[in-house]
């Protein structure tokens, strides 16, 4: 960029930039610090990263902070151009896969049986395999019930790939029961709370309100 | 569902039914697509309920059960593969309906749980997850909407990439999606083994130029392999990749690469 | 676009930059020209690329012109820094290479034309060379059609390196098909809807312009 001050390749920011551009995977702050001979304080490092992010703010590629660190990636707005170059629409997961993923993300850790109860249908092995192969879920333990079913949870790679830093950044669950007229409104933020969503049957709630 | 829209055509448990359910007609060609589109009985129920703007917390069991059963019947009469879960749900709906029809003394009614409670809980929970799935799908996804940058690293010795079968699966999935290769849904394991043996036969013919027909078969490996080898030979001949010749009846049959002289 | 204001012709450089940074392999001039709606003359394109190269001349990453096209790569002087991060990611094959390999594995013996038909895009010689050099595919014959194209198949080394005893151990294709949505990307509310299911929209309606 012409308006960037000319910097020497030895400059710390240029080193960070080069390392991040070449990394592909998110790089942790700890790894980034290992780039430098003398210790670069965590604060300095963070400041440099913020400056870098700012420098890249007007470009097709952006520097983002994810669950497992920092990386450069194309902006979403750049997708039409990516498609011209790749001649291809990247694949989308089927609804079955996405629903399974959502249940694992919001209700983790869950067993395959839990997922089947919630979806009301059996969950094929290939769906679980797809999510495992993508590195988005893994087995974090077993439930101590007959058969010791595996407990699935989402991984850091899942967060990274969806541009999130933590599970708290997942889109909040919609309060489906909002049509309830009798019950006092539940806390707006009440996260995965099956009970509050399901609780009330109001036999005389007016059907007029759509 | 506005009161002004139309006069109710019927009253069901005191609730006006403004119009006859109109959404049950499914063009025959679309049936299988529909079946695929629904993720299961809960999904179908939600659809039926939401389609009529029914309050999910006050489901009118009779029309819902009837619509559901009609739908299931259509699927059955057309011999579509009907997941067992659909029938389980049908049974559950009928049970709830019958329990609601039974007269109960007011005192009992007050403390007894509404028979629909469990169904409502499951529907709400499922709908919540369904929406969550949509929202997850709407997030920018790495590899689909945004792409990680990893510029080429100039280095002395190249490390070779590792590939796992999962990577092949992923690659094929991308292909399938992109090209919507309907023709390739039907590729089976068997076909793959034929193609694998096609490669084997070609490889052997490259070494030996000409082989007698029988030499290509190894009875020790079992009937299945014999059959697959024969299928591979037939397919190779069909694709004009090999020539099979016999000078006269009962003379040996020879197999060679097609027109080897040209190269 | 929020951050990239409507891309002006002057932004052509930023588009080129994004495309080159995101590409895993060198990009040809012809491919780069396809990024733009109106034809960008070859001279203009070359001038922009030279300007871009100049902009990057003081950084850890450089833009280079190779026989097969243009690409960004880390500067040789930067390698010592990269090595400190080295233990990082193993190298990966590009999607084009992986798809080509998958097609050869599942559909062998196939010609380059067959692969192109399946992928819907041309397959560069370098992709085939990559796989041949690795010893994973080889030529097992020629199809007796005009040009006598070579027929490719996977080798034993391929099976060995993937830990398979035979091709039959590859995951079955029907299972893979089940996890892919074959519908065009739908709006959140669109499904299930008898109408839209009966008359699916054109599957190729592009998300952006194009």
XYZ file of C-alpha atoms in Angstrom:
683
model
C 0.000 0.000 0.000
C 1.435 3.294 -1.037
C 0.373 5.137 2.101
C 2.026 2.636 4.405
C 5.265 3.944 5.795
C 8.175 2.062 4.297
C 9.305 -0.467 6.849
C 12.332 -2.660 6.942
C 11.800 -6.404 6.649
C 13.359 -6.702 10.080
C 10.604 -4.654 11.591
C 8.617 -6.659 14.115
C 5.353 -5.910 12.439
C 6.597 -7.121 9.087
C 7.803 -10.317 10.716
C 4.435 -10.895 12.315
C 2.728 -10.166 9.044
C 4.902 -12.584 7.116
C 4.474 -15.340 9.664
C 0.701 -14.908 9.737
C 0.392 -14.737 5.965
C 2.283 -17.985 5.619
C 0.649 -19.803 8.502
C -2.759 -20.784 7.104
C -3.772 -22.082 10.529
C -4.415 -19.624 13.347
C -1.226 -18.848 15.272
C -1.289 -18.470 19.042
C 0.193 -15.481 20.796
C 2.713 -17.810 22.422
C 3.901 -19.053 19.036
C 4.078 -15.528 17.664
C 6.304 -14.521 20.568
C 8.721 -17.273 19.679
C 9.429 -15.420 16.446
C 11.515 -12.868 18.257
C 14.883 -13.144 19.905
C 14.222 -10.804 22.756
C 10.970 -11.159 24.527
C 8.246 -9.016 23.112
C 5.815 -8.319 25.924
C 2.304 -9.665 25.450
C 0.981 -6.119 25.442
C 3.371 -4.986 22.714
C 2.469 -8.022 20.672
C -1.216 -7.349 20.984
C -0.712 -3.722 20.049
C 1.256 -4.685 16.953
C -1.456 -7.127 15.939
C -4.101 -4.465 16.342
C -2.034 -2.112 14.208
C -1.693 -4.799 11.578
C -5.389 -5.441 11.630
C -5.931 -1.732 11.101
C -3.479 -1.634 8.188
C -5.405 -4.423 6.491
C -8.846 -3.010 7.163
C -9.323 -1.659 3.647
C -8.237 -4.759 1.793
C -9.677 -8.004 0.464
C -7.953 -9.942 3.192
C -8.349 -9.335 6.911
C -6.524 -10.269 10.067
C -8.876 -11.957 12.522
C -8.626 -13.232 16.058
C -10.063 -16.725 16.511
C -10.311 -19.370 19.200
C -6.835 -20.742 18.532
C -5.089 -17.545 17.565
C -4.696 -15.050 14.786
C -4.837 -15.574 11.071
C -5.321 -13.818 7.790
C -8.344 -14.804 5.734
C -10.285 -13.408 2.825
C -13.186 -11.162 3.698
C -16.624 -12.557 3.183
C -17.338 -9.705 0.762
C -14.529 -11.043 -1.379
C -16.322 -14.340 -1.986
C -17.706 -13.415 -5.442
C -14.150 -12.888 -6.631
C -12.970 -16.124 -5.077
C -15.701 -17.919 -6.956
C -14.611 -16.488 -10.267
C -11.178 -17.824 -9.653
C -12.247 -21.194 -8.360
C -15.059 -21.851 -10.834
C -16.862 -23.588 -8.052
C -19.317 -23.136 -5.264
C -17.914 -24.607 -2.097
C -20.046 -27.387 -0.625
C -22.752 -26.831 1.922
C -23.589 -29.319 4.587
C -27.009 -30.927 4.500
C -29.658 -29.927 7.026
C -29.147 -33.189 8.877
C -25.469 -32.389 9.322
C -26.131 -28.801 10.402
C -28.839 -29.764 12.873
C -26.574 -32.375 14.386
C -23.796 -29.814 14.610
C -26.103 -27.270 16.255
C -27.194 -29.777 18.881
C -23.608 -30.699 19.651
C -22.582 -27.034 19.772
C -25.385 -25.845 22.043
C -25.945 -28.917 24.177
C -22.468 -30.351 24.480
C -21.374 -32.803 25.604
C -24.037 -35.046 24.052
C -24.325 -38.635 22.943
C -25.670 -39.782 19.615
C -28.774 -40.895 21.516
C -29.302 -37.386 22.857
C -29.118 -36.043 19.333
C -31.583 -38.628 18.090
C -34.027 -37.808 20.880
C -33.861 -34.168 20.017
C -34.152 -34.544 16.270
C -36.699 -37.334 16.477
C -34.833 -39.419 13.906
C -31.844 -41.698 13.876
C -28.513 -40.058 13.171
C -26.477 -41.938 10.617
C -22.842 -42.725 11.293
C -21.870 -40.815 8.185
C -23.162 -37.567 9.654
C -20.989 -37.944 12.719
C -18.078 -38.977 10.526
C -18.496 -35.925 8.336
C -18.257 -33.640 11.333
C -15.347 -35.569 12.791
C -13.486 -35.601 9.471
C -13.939 -31.864 9.290
C -12.363 -31.656 12.718
C -15.364 -29.817 14.135
C -16.365 -32.366 16.764
C -14.619 -35.008 18.780
C -15.223 -37.480 21.542
C -14.560 -35.961 24.951
C -15.634 -38.881 27.102
C -18.237 -41.553 27.607
C -21.461 -41.504 29.526
C -21.529 -44.095 32.259
C -24.706 -45.737 31.103
C -25.112 -49.123 29.434
C -23.055 -49.194 26.269
C -20.915 -46.283 27.491
C -21.940 -44.070 24.572
C -19.424 -41.524 23.356
C -19.927 -37.915 24.362
C -19.345 -35.409 21.563
C -18.284 -31.814 21.865
C -17.176 -29.141 19.417
C -13.491 -28.380 18.891
C -11.439 -25.236 18.614
C -11.272 -25.821 14.870
C -15.061 -25.514 14.779
C -14.847 -22.107 16.421
C -11.976 -21.057 14.158
C -13.792 -22.106 11.012
C -16.896 -20.149 11.970
C -14.907 -17.083 12.942
C -15.573 -17.379 16.672
C -13.286 -17.014 19.645
C -15.383 -18.963 22.125
C -18.669 -20.795 22.467
C -20.132 -17.696 24.100
C -19.938 -16.055 20.693
C -22.331 -18.564 19.153
C -25.523 -16.924 17.939
C -27.879 -16.844 20.940
C -30.642 -19.405 20.910
C -33.954 -17.999 19.899
C -36.607 -18.141 22.579
C -39.181 -20.085 20.588
C -41.806 -19.864 23.297
C -42.214 -16.149 22.777
C -45.789 -16.644 21.631
C -46.704 -17.547 25.168
C -49.016 -14.927 26.506
C -49.609 -16.072 30.050
C -46.151 -16.668 31.380
C -43.981 -13.699 32.259
C -41.305 -13.261 29.654
C -38.187 -15.209 30.451
C -34.820 -13.539 30.690
C -33.841 -12.440 27.217
C -30.420 -14.086 27.503
C -31.557 -17.329 29.070
C -29.300 -19.644 27.124
C -29.991 -23.286 26.367
C -32.829 -23.796 28.756
C -35.139 -26.444 27.528
C -37.376 -26.118 30.528
C -38.188 -22.470 30.129
C -38.880 -22.959 26.467
C -41.156 -25.874 27.016
C -42.785 -25.160 30.316
C -46.116 -23.552 29.837
C -49.200 -24.890 28.231
C -51.672 -22.107 28.115
C -54.933 -23.624 27.015
C -56.556 -20.254 26.608
C -53.859 -18.267 24.893
C -55.468 -16.345 22.098
C -54.924 -17.826 18.692
C -55.466 -14.414 17.122
C -51.876 -13.406 17.719
C -49.905 -15.000 14.962
C -55.037 -16.108 11.444
C -57.301 -13.153 11.514
C -60.958 -13.410 12.449
C -61.967 -11.183 9.598
C -60.467 -13.354 6.943
C -63.317 -15.786 6.520
C -66.104 -17.493 8.320
C -64.988 -20.604 10.062
C -65.836 -23.708 8.104
C -65.896 -25.764 11.236
C -65.303 -25.608 14.906
C -62.974 -28.036 16.470
C -62.972 -28.049 20.235
C -64.311 -24.541 20.164
C -61.629 -23.264 17.887
C -62.721 -21.975 14.533
C -61.172 -23.691 11.592
C -61.143 -20.990 9.012
C -60.084 -22.958 6.038
C -59.690 -26.533 5.173
C -56.094 -27.556 5.240
C -54.882 -26.788 1.771
C -51.308 -27.751 2.040
C -51.739 -31.463 1.857
C -51.692 -31.605 -1.869
C -48.183 -32.461 -2.869
C -47.405 -32.824 -6.534
C -46.558 -36.479 -7.043
C -43.181 -35.688 -8.539
C -42.248 -33.683 -5.524
C -43.087 -36.327 -2.986
C -39.678 -37.814 -2.733
C -38.140 -34.393 -2.614
C -40.506 -33.572 0.223
C -39.582 -36.681 2.075
C -35.965 -35.676 1.800
C -36.767 -32.140 2.794
C -38.234 -33.157 6.140
C -35.748 -34.143 8.738
C -38.222 -36.429 10.481
C -41.608 -36.497 12.153
C -40.897 -33.503 14.369
C -39.939 -31.485 11.354
C -43.089 -32.532 9.525
C -45.254 -31.684 12.521
C -43.678 -28.282 12.897
C -44.339 -27.665 9.258
C -47.993 -28.616 9.567
C -48.410 -26.476 12.664
C -46.548 -23.420 11.407
C -48.160 -23.621 8.006
C -51.468 -22.819 9.652
C -50.084 -20.349 12.129
C -51.319 -22.555 14.896
C -50.154 -21.695 18.338
C -47.618 -24.342 19.117
C -48.646 -24.266 22.767
C -52.252 -24.987 21.987
C -52.109 -27.551 19.278
C -55.469 -28.710 17.977
C -54.775 -32.396 18.081
C -57.540 -33.644 15.819
C -56.718 -31.778 12.623
C -53.025 -32.136 13.222
C -53.269 -35.876 13.717
C -55.449 -36.225 10.650
C -53.087 -34.254 8.453
C -50.121 -36.121 9.749
C -51.744 -39.498 9.084
C -52.793 -38.464 5.607
C -49.253 -37.475 4.860
C -47.918 -40.750 6.207
C -50.509 -42.616 4.143
C -49.399 -40.888 0.989
C -45.871 -41.911 1.704
C -46.917 -45.493 2.352
C -49.152 -45.897 -0.675
C -46.320 -44.678 -2.816
C -44.050 -47.192 -1.216
C -41.612 -44.577 -0.186
C -39.189 -45.713 2.370
C -40.860 -44.590 5.561
C -38.672 -44.272 8.590
C -40.034 -46.066 11.619
C -39.946 -42.798 13.518
C -42.877 -41.537 11.467
C -45.036 -44.427 12.605
C -43.998 -44.045 16.220
C -45.037 -40.425 16.045
C -48.367 -41.373 14.475
C -49.051 -43.660 17.401
C -48.098 -40.960 19.839
C -50.393 -38.410 18.183
C -53.330 -40.779 18.286
C -52.693 -41.539 21.900
C -52.618 -37.868 22.838
C -55.748 -37.252 20.824
C -57.640 -40.042 22.530
C -56.537 -38.921 25.969
C -57.820 -35.454 25.232
C -61.163 -36.817 24.161
C -61.726 -38.627 27.410
C -63.925 -36.652 29.756
C -62.211 -35.846 33.003
C -63.575 -34.382 36.214
C -62.434 -30.772 36.582
C -60.497 -31.572 39.731
C -58.450 -34.227 38.016
C -57.980 -32.067 34.969
C -56.369 -29.343 37.033
C -53.578 -31.454 38.402
C -53.104 -33.811 35.501
C -50.560 -32.720 33.000
C -51.798 -31.783 29.596
C -51.122 -34.843 27.438
C -49.633 -32.552 24.817
C -46.966 -31.215 27.146
C -44.260 -33.672 26.179
C -44.937 -33.240 22.475
C -44.847 -29.470 22.827
C -41.598 -29.641 24.751
C -40.000 -31.733 22.032
C -41.341 -29.558 19.240
C -40.085 -26.387 20.855
C -36.717 -27.861 21.599
C -36.377 -29.181 18.078
C -37.466 -25.920 16.524
C -34.957 -24.079 18.608
C -32.181 -26.325 17.338
C -33.434 -26.043 13.800
C -33.131 -22.293 13.993
C -29.754 -22.592 15.643
C -28.661 -24.741 12.704
C -29.767 -22.032 10.280
C -27.835 -19.440 12.192
C -24.722 -21.551 12.331
C -25.048 -22.089 8.618
C -25.316 -18.338 8.137
C -22.012 -17.623 9.868
C -19.089 -17.067 7.540
C -17.585 -20.493 7.165
C -13.938 -21.081 6.504
C -13.506 -22.869 3.203
C -16.936 -21.826 2.008
C -17.297 -18.078 2.556
C -13.872 -17.047 3.704
C -10.549 -18.629 2.907
C -7.469 -18.838 5.067
C -4.328 -17.291 3.655
C -1.266 -19.462 3.537
C 1.259 -18.099 1.093
C 3.835 -20.422 -0.311
C 6.841 -20.838 1.931
C 10.172 -20.776 0.143
C 12.217 -23.499 1.727
C 15.019 -25.816 0.855
C 13.554 -29.259 1.352
C 9.892 -29.796 0.692
C 7.872 -31.730 3.177
C 5.343 -33.906 1.450
C 1.704 -33.373 2.293
C -0.046 -36.123 4.156
C -3.337 -37.422 2.856
C -5.875 -39.459 4.774
C -8.921 -41.220 3.410
C -11.020 -38.574 5.143
C -9.398 -36.021 2.827
C -10.481 -38.042 -0.195
C -13.985 -38.191 1.212
C -13.943 -34.452 1.689
C -12.728 -33.931 -1.867
C -15.412 -36.189 -3.265
C -18.040 -34.448 -1.209
C -17.019 -31.137 -2.717
C -17.214 -32.630 -6.192
C -20.615 -34.116 -5.554
C -22.005 -30.931 -4.285
C -20.604 -28.778 -7.009
C -21.462 -30.892 -9.970
C -24.581 -32.442 -8.451
C -23.438 -35.578 -10.131
C -26.702 -37.390 -10.017
C -25.264 -40.123 -12.171
C -22.667 -40.843 -9.568
C -25.021 -41.460 -6.707
C -25.238 -44.947 -7.994
C -21.607 -45.820 -7.880
C -21.269 -48.757 -5.602
C -18.463 -50.586 -3.978
C -18.849 -53.329 -6.532
C -18.354 -50.916 -9.341
C -15.272 -49.590 -7.682
C -13.813 -53.048 -7.446
C -14.451 -53.559 -11.153
C -12.623 -50.347 -11.887
C -9.786 -51.356 -9.618
C -9.420 -54.620 -11.539
C -9.508 -52.736 -14.808
C -6.386 -50.952 -13.640
C -4.803 -54.246 -12.593
C -5.457 -55.867 -15.948
C -4.056 -52.871 -17.807
C -0.999 -52.912 -15.596
C -0.346 -56.591 -16.303
C -0.834 -56.119 -20.025
C 1.717 -53.338 -19.964
C 4.267 -55.715 -18.543
C 3.429 -58.669 -20.756
C 1.974 -57.089 -23.914
C -0.076 -60.186 -24.655
C -1.568 -62.597 -22.196
C -3.674 -65.622 -22.652
C -7.182 -65.062 -21.399
C -6.892 -67.654 -18.677
C -3.685 -66.121 -17.356
C -5.618 -63.091 -16.242
C -7.648 -65.150 -13.816
C -6.453 -66.417 -10.490
C -8.867 -69.077 -9.252
C -7.077 -69.144 -5.918
C -8.602 -65.772 -5.068
C -12.156 -66.993 -5.126
C -15.219 -66.749 -7.286
C -15.933 -63.119 -6.476
C -12.567 -62.024 -7.814
C -13.026 -64.182 -10.940
C -16.333 -62.509 -11.639
C -14.983 -59.041 -11.004
C -12.014 -59.748 -13.278
C -14.335 -60.913 -16.023
C -16.475 -57.800 -15.609
C -13.317 -55.694 -15.723
C -12.266 -57.394 -18.991
C -15.676 -56.837 -20.523
C -15.674 -53.206 -19.477
C -12.152 -52.723 -20.851
C -13.224 -54.263 -24.143
C -16.318 -52.087 -24.225
C -14.213 -49.004 -23.670
C -11.859 -50.236 -26.452
C -8.936 -50.329 -24.093
C -8.010 -53.910 -24.896
C -8.318 -56.267 -27.856
C -9.515 -59.785 -27.261
C -8.704 -62.128 -30.143
C -9.180 -65.770 -30.978
C -8.017 -67.245 -34.272
C -10.583 -70.035 -34.379
C -13.041 -71.817 -32.140
C -11.413 -73.435 -29.122
C -8.114 -71.797 -29.927
C -6.554 -69.841 -27.089
C -7.993 -66.389 -26.503
C -5.438 -63.627 -26.356
C -5.777 -60.305 -24.632
C -3.621 -57.330 -25.455
C -3.668 -53.579 -25.049
C -5.575 -51.986 -27.865
C -3.304 -51.134 -30.790
C -0.037 -51.320 -28.926
C 1.872 -50.775 -32.182
C 0.701 -47.208 -32.435
C 2.919 -46.181 -29.601
C -19.845 -4.454 1.279
C -19.151 -2.959 4.629
C -15.421 -2.575 4.651
C -14.601 -2.808 1.009
C -16.593 0.061 -0.364
C -17.998 -0.739 -3.778
C -14.929 -1.816 -5.601
C -13.738 0.936 -7.890
C -11.569 0.246 -10.886
C -8.811 1.632 -8.701
C -9.456 -1.230 -6.345
C -8.452 -3.657 -9.028
C -5.127 -3.878 -7.296
C -6.756 -4.904 -4.018
C -8.745 -7.565 -5.833
C -5.641 -8.928 -7.475
C -3.866 -8.892 -4.145
C -6.640 -10.805 -2.417
C -6.890 -13.363 -5.185
C -3.143 -13.960 -5.255
C -2.868 -14.204 -1.479
C -5.704 -16.717 -1.343
C -4.448 -18.876 -4.197
C -2.461 -21.922 -3.241
C -0.772 -22.175 -6.594
C 0.562 -19.702 -9.116
C -2.258 -17.892 -10.923
C -2.048 -17.322 -14.661
C -2.702 -13.950 -16.231
C -5.739 -15.439 -17.970
C -7.210 -16.483 -14.631
C -6.500 -13.095 -13.112
C -8.312 -11.369 -15.952
C -11.419 -13.408 -15.249
C -11.684 -11.606 -11.915
C -12.998 -8.508 -13.613
C -16.255 -7.774 -15.315
C -14.924 -5.541 -18.017
C -11.857 -6.637 -19.779
C -8.723 -5.385 -18.162
C -6.171 -5.213 -20.946
C -3.169 -7.458 -20.557
C -0.971 -4.359 -20.330
C -3.017 -2.834 -17.547
C -2.975 -6.108 -15.680
C 0.767 -6.412 -15.968
C 1.216 -2.836 -14.839
C -0.970 -3.420 -11.786
C 0.957 -6.543 -10.919
C 4.231 -4.646 -11.177
C 2.852 -1.961 -8.881
C 1.754 -4.625 -6.454
C 5.175 -6.226 -6.548
C 6.664 -2.832 -5.779
C 4.309 -2.310 -2.822
C 5.393 -5.606 -1.356
C 9.093 -5.109 -1.946
C 9.878 -4.177 1.642
C 7.976 -6.955 3.313
C 8.478 -10.539 4.430
C 6.390 -11.824 1.585
C 7.028 -11.071 -2.072
C 5.073 -11.292 -5.271
C 6.920 -13.295 -7.910
C 6.300 -14.172 -11.511
C 6.916 -17.804 -12.408
C 6.508 -19.840 -15.561
C 3.044 -20.947 -14.478
C 1.851 -17.582 -13.233
C 2.116 -15.177 -10.322
C 2.200 -16.001 -6.661
C 3.037 -14.621 -3.268
C 5.732 -16.429 -1.358
C 7.813 -15.789 1.703
C 11.176 -14.186 1.051
C 14.142 -16.442 1.397
C 15.617 -14.109 4.042
C 12.493 -14.702 6.061
C 12.986 -18.449 6.287
C 14.830 -18.337 9.621
C 11.766 -16.754 11.177
C 9.479 -19.293 9.580
C 11.606 -22.054 10.952
C 10.928 -20.912 14.469
C 7.288 -21.581 13.763
C 8.059 -24.638 11.710
C 6.657 -27.377 13.873
C 3.349 -25.925 12.747
C 1.119 -27.173 10.014
C 2.082 -29.966 7.670
C 1.855 -28.968 4.037
C -1.375 -29.775 2.279
C -2.386 -30.457 -1.270
C -4.668 -27.967 -2.898
C -8.278 -28.790 -3.418
C -7.671 -29.291 -7.136
C -5.032 -31.922 -6.409
C -7.222 -33.670 -3.839
C -10.224 -33.779 -6.132
C -8.144 -35.104 -8.996
C -6.764 -37.778 -6.722
C -10.229 -38.703 -5.479
C -11.506 -39.055 -9.037
C -8.604 -41.230 -10.083
C -9.038 -43.372 -6.983
C -12.770 -43.904 -7.371
C -13.158 -43.874 -11.148
C -9.943 -45.393 -12.434
C -8.779 -45.853 -15.076
C -9.550 -42.329 -16.247
C -8.141 -39.832 -18.703
C -7.427 -36.224 -17.969
C -10.542 -35.437 -20.018
C -12.650 -37.632 -17.739
C -11.313 -35.772 -14.719
C -12.069 -32.445 -16.329
C -15.607 -33.569 -17.080
C -16.153 -34.500 -13.464
C -14.520 -31.441 -11.986
C -16.061 -29.135 -14.532
C -12.790 -27.272 -14.919
C -9.556 -27.866 -16.701
C -6.901 -29.889 -14.927
C -3.459 -28.397 -15.220
C -0.503 -30.557 -16.118
C 1.138 -29.611 -12.832
C -1.622 -31.336 -10.869
C -1.054 -34.620 -12.656
C 2.695 -34.172 -12.297
C 2.373 -33.608 -8.572
C 0.560 -36.905 -8.146
C 2.865 -38.771 -10.517
C 5.955 -37.438 -8.787
C 4.543 -38.623 -5.510
C 4.231 -42.082 -7.034
C 0.518 -42.243 -6.273
C -0.765 -42.454 -9.844
C 0.624 -43.743 -13.093
C -0.344 -44.359 -16.678
C -1.800 -47.819 -17.188
C -2.794 -47.498 -20.840
C -4.247 -45.239 -23.469
C -7.781 -44.813 -24.629
C -8.156 -45.510 -28.325
C -9.810 -42.234 -29.121
C -8.311 -39.326 -31.030
C -5.155 -38.235 -29.317
C -4.875 -41.563 -27.479
C -5.139 -39.923 -24.043
C -3.317 -41.588 -21.171
C -5.336 -43.569 -18.651
C -4.439 -42.952 -15.038
C -4.856 -45.299 -12.111
C -3.702 -45.287 -8.519
C -0.644 -47.283 -7.529
C 0.201 -49.607 -4.717
C 2.229 -46.844 -3.139
C -0.975 -44.831 -2.908
C -2.687 -47.618 -1.006
C 0.337 -48.051 1.245
C 0.623 -44.376 2.047
C -3.048 -44.152 2.938
C -2.918 -47.294 5.008
C -5.307 -49.233 2.785
C -5.020 -52.826 1.711
C -7.181 -52.403 -1.350
C -9.336 -49.843 -3.069
C -12.411 -51.532 -1.655
C -11.417 -50.101 1.701
C -12.080 -46.578 0.493
C -15.208 -45.119 2.100
C -18.251 -45.932 -0.048
C -19.519 -43.113 -2.190
C -23.186 -43.480 -1.258
C -22.321 -42.680 2.345
C -20.543 -39.538 1.262
C -23.455 -38.493 -0.897
C -25.778 -38.581 2.082
C -23.989 -35.806 3.889
C -24.144 -33.380 1.022
C -27.084 -31.198 0.362
C -28.023 -31.414 -3.284
C -30.448 -28.559 -3.013
C -29.371 -25.119 -4.063
C -28.575 -23.014 -1.054
C -31.902 -22.156 0.467
C -33.058 -19.188 2.395
C -33.560 -20.033 6.048
C -37.312 -20.143 5.654
C -37.640 -21.687 2.241
C -37.799 -25.326 3.254
C -39.892 -27.334 3.681
C -42.318 -25.887 1.242
C -44.267 -27.928 -1.211
C -44.142 -25.196 -3.811
C -40.448 -24.651 -3.818
C -39.784 -28.344 -3.648
C -41.952 -28.962 -6.661
C -40.310 -26.309 -8.757
C -36.760 -25.894 -7.631
C -35.104 -22.693 -8.637
C -32.264 -22.812 -11.041
C -29.476 -24.446 -9.101
C -26.890 -22.237 -10.679
C -28.276 -18.875 -9.722
C -25.117 -17.231 -8.543
C -25.076 -15.547 -5.168
C -23.327 -12.434 -6.372
C -23.387 -10.928 -9.784
C -21.213 -12.736 -12.324
